[in-house]
Amino acid sequence: MVSLSPGVLLIADPFLKDPNFARTVILLCEHQTNKGSFGFVLNKRFDQHLHDLVPDILIPGIPVYYGGPVQIDTIHFIHQQPELIKGGFEIQSGIYWGGEFNQVVKMINAGKLDPNKIRFFIGYSGWSSGQLENELNEKSWILSEINKALVFDEKDENVWRQALKNLGSNFAIMANFPIDPLLN
């Protein structure tokens, strides 16, 4: 059974109505029962690219994702390149959060980072102590083990459906539920 811990995926229940989290998948990066939790929405692309937000970035077109509604004036990143990016925190085997951002900018501009192994977020999703546990009790989220393909490779629009399908047939059926069952 999957429990709350860094590296777990939070899959939004099909009927979760919160516009920040409807049909999202969140990579949980930190969870401490007495302090709270935070993570990043994996499947909501932001309407600007990294070079629009960070003037030092010379390479256009690098996508940025809406990490969540908290501190949307900050940029975060996860990656699979610890040999190139120092200072990151390993949240799950081979997946790191953060690191030296100035180093990342230089390596992007030099073409040394694999764009399929790094993902940028504006803002993050956060929960105070006990809040995420309460949301789990209310059945707002479905927990899943991490899947690197969903985190880095999957197309944004497929992440939520694929995360449910990966949990097996009982959940795969939920991937086709309408947003509002009254419209069915």
Coordinates of N, CA and C in Angstrom, one line a residue:
M1 N 0.8 -1.2 0.0 CA 0.0 0.0 0.0 C 0.9 1.3 0.0
V2 N 0.5 2.2 -0.8 CA 1.3 3.4 -0.9 C 0.9 4.4 0.2
S3 N 1.9 5.0 0.8 CA 1.6 6.0 1.8 C 2.3 7.3 1.5
L4 N 1.8 8.4 2.2 CA 2.4 9.7 1.9 C 3.9 9.7 2.2
S5 N 4.7 10.1 1.2 CA 6.1 10.2 1.3 C 6.6 10.9 0.1
P6 N 7.8 11.4 0.2 CA 8.4 12.0 -1.0 C 8.5 11.0 -2.2
G7 N 8.1 11.5 -3.4 CA 8.1 10.7 -4.6 C 6.8 10.0 -4.9
V8 N 5.8 10.1 -4.0 CA 4.5 9.6 -4.3 C 3.7 10.5 -5.2
L9 N 2.9 10.0 -6.1 CA 2.0 10.8 -6.9 C 0.7 10.9 -6.3
L10 N 0.1 12.1 -6.3 CA -1.2 12.4 -5.9 C -2.1 12.6 -7.1
I11 N -3.0 11.7 -7.4 CA -3.8 11.8 -8.6 C -5.2 12.3 -8.1
A12 N -5.6 13.4 -8.7 CA -6.9 14.0 -8.3 C -8.1 13.1 -8.6
D13 N -9.0 13.0 -7.7 CA -10.2 12.2 -7.9 C -10.9 12.8 -9.1
P14 N -11.6 12.0 -9.9 CA -12.2 12.5 -11.1 C -13.3 13.6 -10.8
F15 N -13.8 13.7 -9.6 CA -14.8 14.7 -9.3 C -14.3 15.8 -8.4
L16 N -13.0 15.9 -8.2 CA -12.4 17.0 -7.5 C -12.7 18.3 -8.3
K17 N -13.4 19.3 -7.7 CA -13.8 20.5 -8.4 C -12.8 21.7 -8.2
D18 N -11.9 21.6 -7.3 CA -11.0 22.7 -7.1 C -10.3 23.0 -8.4
P19 N -10.4 24.3 -9.0 CA -9.8 24.6 -10.3 C -8.3 24.5 -10.3
N20 N -7.7 24.6 -9.2 CA -6.2 24.4 -9.1 C -5.8 23.0 -9.3
F21 N -6.7 22.1 -9.0 CA -6.3 20.7 -8.9 C -7.1 19.7 -9.7
A22 N -8.2 20.2 -10.3 CA -9.0 19.3 -11.1 C -8.2 18.5 -12.2
R23 N -8.3 17.2 -12.2 CA -7.7 16.3 -13.1 C -6.2 16.5 -13.2
T24 N -5.6 16.7 -12.0 CA -4.1 16.9 -12.0 C -3.4 15.7 -11.4
V25 N -2.1 15.6 -11.6 CA -1.2 14.7 -10.9 C -0.1 15.5 -10.3
I26 N 0.1 15.3 -9.0 CA 1.1 16.0 -8.3 C 2.2 15.1 -7.8
L27 N 3.4 15.5 -8.0 CA 4.6 14.8 -7.5 C 4.8 15.4 -6.1
L28 N 4.7 14.5 -5.1 CA 4.9 15.0 -3.7 C 6.4 15.0 -3.5
C29 N 6.9 16.1 -3.1 CA 8.4 16.3 -2.9 C 8.8 16.2 -1.4
E30 N 7.9 16.6 -0.5 CA 8.1 16.6 0.9 C 6.9 16.3 1.6
H31 N 7.0 15.5 2.7 CA 5.8 15.2 3.5 C 6.3 15.0 5.0
Q32 N 5.9 15.8 5.9 CA 6.2 15.6 7.3 C 4.8 15.8 8.0
T33 N 4.4 14.8 8.7 CA 3.1 14.8 9.3 C 2.9 16.0 10.2
N34 N 3.9 16.4 10.9 CA 3.7 17.6 11.9 C 4.1 18.9 11.3
K35 N 4.6 18.9 10.0 CA 5.0 20.2 9.4 C 4.2 20.5 8.1
G36 N 3.8 19.5 7.4 CA 3.1 19.8 6.1 C 3.7 19.1 5.0
S37 N 3.2 19.5 3.8 CA 3.7 18.8 2.5 C 3.7 19.8 1.4
F38 N 4.5 19.5 0.4 CA 4.5 20.3 -0.8 C 4.9 19.4 -2.0
G39 N 4.5 19.8 -3.2 CA 4.8 19.1 -4.4 C 4.5 20.0 -5.6
F40 N 4.5 19.4 -6.8 CA 4.3 20.1 -8.0 C 3.3 19.4 -8.9
V41 N 2.4 20.2 -9.5 CA 1.4 19.7 -10.5 C 2.2 19.4 -11.7
L42 N 2.1 18.2 -12.2 CA 2.9 17.7 -13.4 C 2.2 18.0 -14.7
N43 N 0.9 18.2 -14.8 CA 0.2 18.3 -16.0 C -0.6 19.5 -16.4
K44 N -0.1 20.7 -15.8 CA -0.7 21.9 -16.2 C 0.3 22.9 -16.7
R45 N 0.4 23.0 -18.0 CA 1.4 23.8 -18.6 C 1.1 25.3 -18.4
F46 N 2.1 26.1 -18.0 CA 2.0 27.5 -17.8 C 2.0 28.2 -19.2
D47 N 1.4 29.3 -19.3 CA 1.3 30.0 -20.6 C 2.5 30.7 -21.1
Q48 N 3.6 30.7 -20.3 CA 4.9 31.3 -20.7 C 6.0 30.2 -20.7
H49 N 7.0 30.5 -21.4 CA 8.2 29.6 -21.4 C 9.2 30.1 -20.5
L50 N 10.3 29.3 -20.2 CA 11.3 29.7 -19.2 C 12.0 30.9 -19.6
H51 N 12.3 31.1 -20.9 CA 13.0 32.3 -21.3 C 12.2 33.6 -21.1
D52 N 10.8 33.5 -21.1 CA 9.9 34.6 -20.8 C 10.0 35.0 -19.3
L53 N 10.3 34.1 -18.5 CA 10.4 34.3 -17.0 C 11.8 34.6 -16.5
V54 N 12.8 34.0 -17.1 CA 14.1 34.2 -16.7 C 14.9 34.8 -17.9
P55 N 15.2 36.1 -17.8 CA 15.8 36.8 -19.0 C 17.2 36.2 -19.3
D56 N 17.9 35.6 -18.4 CA 19.2 35.0 -18.7 C 19.2 33.8 -19.5
I57 N 18.0 33.2 -19.7 CA 17.8 32.0 -20.5 C 17.8 32.4 -22.0
L58 N 18.8 31.8 -22.8 CA 18.9 32.2 -24.2 C 18.2 31.3 -25.1
I59 N 17.8 30.1 -24.6 CA 17.2 29.1 -25.4 C 15.6 29.2 -25.3
P60 N 15.0 29.5 -26.4 CA 13.5 29.7 -26.4 C 12.8 28.3 -26.3
G61 N 11.5 28.4 -25.9 CA 10.6 27.2 -26.0 C 10.7 26.2 -24.9
I62 N 11.5 26.4 -23.8 CA 11.5 25.4 -22.7 C 10.2 25.6 -21.9
P63 N 9.4 24.6 -21.8 CA 8.1 24.7 -21.1 C 8.3 24.9 -19.6
V64 N 7.3 25.6 -19.0 CA 7.2 25.8 -17.6 C 5.8 25.2 -17.2
Y65 N 5.7 24.6 -16.1 CA 4.4 24.0 -15.6 C 3.9 24.8 -14.4
Y66 N 2.6 24.9 -14.2 CA 2.0 25.5 -13.1 C 2.1 24.5 -11.9
G67 N 3.1 24.8 -11.0 CA 3.4 23.8 -9.9 C 2.3 23.8 -8.9
G68 N 1.5 24.9 -8.8 CA 0.5 25.0 -7.8 C 0.2 26.5 -7.5
P69 N -0.8 26.7 -6.6 CA -1.2 28.1 -6.4 C -0.3 28.9 -5.3
V70 N 0.7 28.2 -4.7 CA 1.4 28.9 -3.7 C 2.7 29.5 -4.3
Q71 N 3.0 30.7 -3.9 CA 4.2 31.5 -4.3 C 4.4 31.4 -5.8
I72 N 3.4 31.9 -6.6 CA 3.6 31.8 -8.1 C 4.5 32.8 -8.6
D73 N 5.3 33.4 -7.7 CA 6.4 34.3 -8.2 C 7.8 33.6 -8.0
T74 N 7.7 32.3 -7.9 CA 9.0 31.5 -7.7 C 9.0 30.4 -8.8
I75 N 10.3 30.0 -9.1 CA 10.5 29.0 -10.1 C 11.2 27.8 -9.4
H76 N 10.8 26.6 -9.6 CA 11.4 25.4 -9.1 C 11.6 24.4 -10.2
F77 N 12.4 23.4 -9.9 CA 12.6 22.4 -10.9 C 12.9 21.0 -10.3
I78 N 12.6 20.0 -11.1 CA 13.0 18.6 -10.7 C 13.8 18.1 -11.9
H79 N 14.6 17.2 -11.7 CA 15.5 16.7 -12.7 C 16.0 15.3 -12.4
Q80 N 16.7 14.7 -13.5 CA 17.3 13.4 -13.4 C 18.8 13.5 -13.7
Q81 N 19.4 14.7 -13.5 CA 20.8 14.9 -13.9 C 21.7 15.4 -12.7
P82 N 21.8 14.6 -11.6 CA 22.5 15.0 -10.4 C 24.0 15.2 -10.7
E83 N 24.5 14.5 -11.7 CA 25.9 14.6 -12.1 C 26.2 16.0 -12.7
L84 N 25.2 16.7 -13.2 CA 25.4 18.0 -13.8 C 24.9 19.1 -12.9
I85 N 23.9 18.8 -12.1 CA 23.3 19.9 -11.3 C 23.5 19.5 -9.8
K86 N 24.4 20.4 -9.2 CA 24.7 20.1 -7.8 C 23.7 20.8 -6.9
G87 N 23.6 20.2 -5.7 CA 22.8 20.8 -4.6 C 21.3 20.3 -4.6
G88 N 21.0 19.4 -5.4 CA 19.6 18.9 -5.4 C 19.3 17.9 -4.3
F89 N 18.0 17.7 -4.0 CA 17.6 16.8 -3.0 C 16.9 15.7 -3.6
E90 N 17.4 14.4 -3.4 CA 16.8 13.3 -4.0 C 15.5 12.9 -3.4
I91 N 14.4 13.0 -4.1 CA 13.0 12.7 -3.6 C 12.6 11.3 -3.8
Q92 N 13.2 10.7 -4.8 CA 12.9 9.3 -5.1 C 14.1 8.8 -6.0
S93 N 14.3 7.6 -6.1 CA 15.5 7.1 -6.8 C 15.6 7.7 -8.2
G94 N 16.7 8.5 -8.3 CA 17.0 9.1 -9.6 C 16.2 10.4 -9.9
I95 N 15.4 10.8 -9.0 CA 14.6 12.1 -9.3 C 15.0 13.1 -8.2
Y96 N 15.4 14.3 -8.6 CA 15.9 15.3 -7.7 C 15.0 16.5 -7.8
W97 N 14.9 17.2 -6.7 CA 14.3 18.5 -6.6 C 15.3 19.6 -6.3
G98 N 15.3 20.6 -7.2 CA 16.2 21.8 -7.0 C 17.7 21.5 -7.2
G99 N 18.4 22.5 -6.9 CA 19.9 22.5 -7.1 C 20.3 23.9 -7.4
E100 N 21.5 24.1 -7.8 CA 22.0 25.4 -8.1 C 21.5 26.0 -9.4
F101 N 20.5 27.0 -9.2 CA 19.8 27.5 -10.4 C 20.7 28.2 -11.4
N102 N 21.7 29.0 -10.9 CA 22.6 29.7 -11.8 C 23.4 28.7 -12.6
Q103 N 23.7 27.5 -12.1 CA 24.4 26.5 -12.8 C 23.5 25.9 -13.9
V104 N 22.2 25.8 -13.6 CA 21.2 25.3 -14.5 C 21.1 26.2 -15.7
V105 N 21.0 27.5 -15.4 CA 20.9 28.5 -16.5 C 22.1 28.4 -17.4
K106 N 23.3 28.3 -16.9 CA 24.5 28.2 -17.7 C 24.5 27.0 -18.5
M107 N 24.1 25.9 -18.0 CA 24.1 24.6 -18.7 C 23.0 24.5 -19.8
I108 N 21.9 25.2 -19.5 CA 20.8 25.3 -20.5 C 21.4 26.1 -21.7
N109 N 21.9 27.2 -21.4 CA 22.5 28.1 -22.5 C 23.6 27.4 -23.3
A110 N 24.3 26.5 -22.6 CA 25.4 25.8 -23.3 C 24.9 24.5 -24.0
G111 N 23.6 24.2 -23.8 CA 23.1 23.0 -24.5 C 23.5 21.7 -23.8
K112 N 23.9 21.8 -22.5 CA 24.4 20.6 -21.8 C 23.4 19.8 -21.0
L113 N 22.2 20.4 -20.9 CA 21.1 19.6 -20.1 C 20.1 19.0 -21.1
D114 N 19.8 17.8 -20.8 CA 18.8 17.1 -21.6 C 17.4 17.6 -21.2
P115 N 16.7 18.3 -22.1 CA 15.4 18.8 -21.8 C 14.3 17.8 -21.3
N116 N 14.5 16.5 -21.7 CA 13.6 15.5 -21.3 C 13.9 15.0 -19.8
K117 N 14.9 15.5 -19.2 CA 15.3 15.1 -17.9 C 15.2 16.2 -16.8
I118 N 14.6 17.3 -17.2 CA 14.4 18.4 -16.3 C 13.0 19.1 -16.6
R119 N 12.4 19.5 -15.5 CA 11.0 20.1 -15.7 C 11.0 21.3 -14.7
F120 N 10.5 22.4 -15.2 CA 10.4 23.7 -14.5 C 8.9 23.9 -14.1
F121 N 8.8 24.6 -12.9 CA 7.5 24.9 -12.4 C 7.4 26.3 -11.8
I122 N 6.3 27.0 -12.0 CA 6.1 28.3 -11.4 C 5.1 28.0 -10.2
G123 N 5.5 28.4 -9.0 CA 4.8 28.1 -7.8 C 4.8 26.6 -7.4
Y124 N 4.1 26.3 -6.4 CA 4.0 24.9 -5.9 C 2.7 24.7 -5.2
S125 N 2.5 23.4 -4.9 CA 1.3 23.0 -4.1 C 1.7 22.7 -2.7
G126 N 1.0 23.3 -1.8 CA 1.4 23.1 -0.4 C 0.2 22.8 0.5
W127 N 0.5 22.1 1.6 CA -0.5 21.7 2.6 C 0.1 21.9 4.0
S128 N -0.7 22.5 4.9 CA -0.3 22.6 6.2 C -0.4 21.3 6.9
S129 N 0.1 21.2 8.2 CA 0.1 20.0 8.9 C -1.3 19.4 9.0
G130 N -1.4 18.1 8.6 CA -2.7 17.4 8.7 C -3.6 17.7 7.5
Q131 N -3.4 18.7 6.7 CA -4.4 19.1 5.7 C -4.4 18.1 4.6
L132 N -3.3 17.6 4.1 CA -3.3 16.6 3.1 C -3.9 15.2 3.6
E133 N -3.6 14.9 4.8 CA -4.3 13.7 5.3 C -5.8 13.8 5.3
N134 N -6.3 15.0 5.7 CA -7.7 15.3 5.7 C -8.3 15.1 4.3
E135 N -7.6 15.7 3.3 CA -8.0 15.6 1.9 C -8.0 14.1 1.4
L136 N -7.1 13.3 1.9 CA -7.1 11.9 1.6 C -8.3 11.2 2.2
N137 N -8.6 11.5 3.4 CA -9.8 11.0 4.1 C -11.1 11.4 3.4
E138 N -11.1 12.5 2.7 CA -12.3 13.0 2.0 C -12.3 12.4 0.6
K139 N -11.3 11.6 0.3 CA -11.2 11.0 -1.1 C -10.9 11.9 -2.2
S140 N -10.2 13.0 -1.9 CA -9.9 14.0 -3.0 C -8.7 13.5 -3.8
W141 N -7.9 12.6 -3.3 CA -6.7 12.2 -3.9 C -6.6 10.7 -3.9
I142 N -6.0 10.1 -5.0 CA -5.6 8.7 -5.1 C -4.1 8.6 -5.1
L143 N -3.5 7.8 -4.2 CA -2.1 7.7 -4.2 C -1.5 6.7 -5.1
S144 N -0.4 7.0 -5.7 CA 0.3 6.0 -6.6 C 1.8 6.1 -6.4
E145 N 2.5 5.0 -6.7 CA 3.9 5.0 -6.7 C 4.3 5.9 -7.9
I146 N 5.6 6.4 -7.8 CA 6.1 7.3 -8.9 C 6.3 6.5 -10.2
N147 N 6.1 7.1 -11.3 CA 6.3 6.6 -12.6 C 7.1 7.6 -13.4
K148 N 8.4 7.4 -13.6 CA 9.3 8.4 -14.3 C 8.8 8.8 -15.6
A149 N 8.1 7.9 -16.3 CA 7.6 8.3 -17.6 C 6.5 9.3 -17.5
L150 N 5.7 9.2 -16.5 CA 4.6 10.3 -16.3 C 5.2 11.6 -15.8
V151 N 6.3 11.5 -15.1 CA 6.9 12.7 -14.5 C 7.7 13.5 -15.6
F152 N 8.4 12.8 -16.5 CA 9.2 13.5 -17.4 C 8.8 13.4 -18.9
D153 N 8.2 12.2 -19.3 CA 8.1 12.0 -20.7 C 6.7 12.1 -21.3
E154 N 5.7 11.8 -20.5 CA 4.3 11.8 -20.9 C 3.8 13.2 -21.4
K155 N 3.0 13.3 -22.4 CA 2.4 14.5 -22.8 C 1.5 15.0 -21.7
D156 N 1.5 16.3 -21.4 CA 0.7 16.9 -20.3 C -0.8 16.4 -20.3
E157 N -1.4 16.4 -21.5 CA -2.8 16.1 -21.5 C -3.1 14.6 -21.2
N158 N -2.1 13.8 -21.3 CA -2.3 12.3 -21.0 C -2.0 11.9 -19.6
V159 N -1.3 12.7 -18.8 CA -0.8 12.3 -17.5 C -1.8 11.9 -16.6
W160 N -2.9 12.6 -16.4 CA -3.9 12.2 -15.4 C -4.6 10.9 -15.8
R161 N -5.0 10.8 -17.0 CA -5.6 9.5 -17.5 C -4.6 8.3 -17.4
Q162 N -3.4 8.5 -17.8 CA -2.4 7.4 -17.8 C -2.1 7.0 -16.3
A163 N -2.0 8.0 -15.4 CA -1.8 7.7 -14.0 C -2.9 6.8 -13.5
L164 N -4.1 7.1 -13.8 CA -5.2 6.2 -13.4 C -5.1 4.8 -14.0
K165 N -4.9 4.8 -15.3 CA -4.8 3.5 -16.0 C -3.6 2.6 -15.4
N166 N -2.6 3.3 -15.0 CA -1.4 2.5 -14.5 C -1.8 1.8 -13.2
L167 N -2.9 2.2 -12.5 CA -3.3 1.6 -11.2 C -4.1 0.4 -11.5
G168 N -4.5 0.0 -12.7 CA -5.2 -1.2 -13.0 C -6.6 -0.9 -13.4
S169 N -7.4 -1.9 -13.7 CA -8.7 -1.8 -14.4 C -9.7 -1.1 -13.5
N170 N -9.7 -1.2 -12.2 CA -10.6 -0.6 -11.3 C -10.5 1.0 -11.4
F171 N -9.3 1.4 -11.6 CA -9.1 2.9 -11.7 C -9.1 3.4 -13.2
A172 N -8.7 2.5 -14.1 CA -8.7 2.9 -15.5 C -10.1 3.3 -16.0
I173 N -11.1 2.7 -15.5 CA -12.5 3.1 -15.8 C -12.7 4.6 -15.4
M174 N -12.1 5.0 -14.3 CA -12.3 6.4 -13.9 C -11.7 7.4 -14.8
A175 N -10.7 7.0 -15.6 CA -10.1 7.9 -16.5 C -11.0 8.5 -17.6
N176 N -12.1 7.8 -17.8 CA -13.1 8.2 -18.8 C -14.3 8.9 -18.2
F177 N -14.4 9.0 -16.8 CA -15.5 9.7 -16.2 C -15.6 11.1 -16.7
P178 N -16.8 11.6 -16.9 CA -17.0 13.0 -17.2 C -16.6 13.9 -16.0
I179 N -16.3 15.2 -16.3 CA -16.0 16.1 -15.2 C -17.2 16.3 -14.3
D180 N -18.3 16.4 -14.9 CA -19.6 16.6 -14.2 C -20.5 15.4 -14.5
P181 N -20.7 14.4 -13.6 CA -21.5 13.3 -14.0 C -23.0 13.6 -14.4
L182 N -23.5 14.8 -14.0 CA -24.8 15.1 -14.4 C -24.9 15.4 -15.9
L183 N -23.8 15.7 -16.5 CA -23.7 15.9 -18.0 C -23.6 14.7 -18.8
N184 N -23.5 13.5 -18.1 CA -23.3 12.3 -18.8 C -24.6 11.8 -19.4

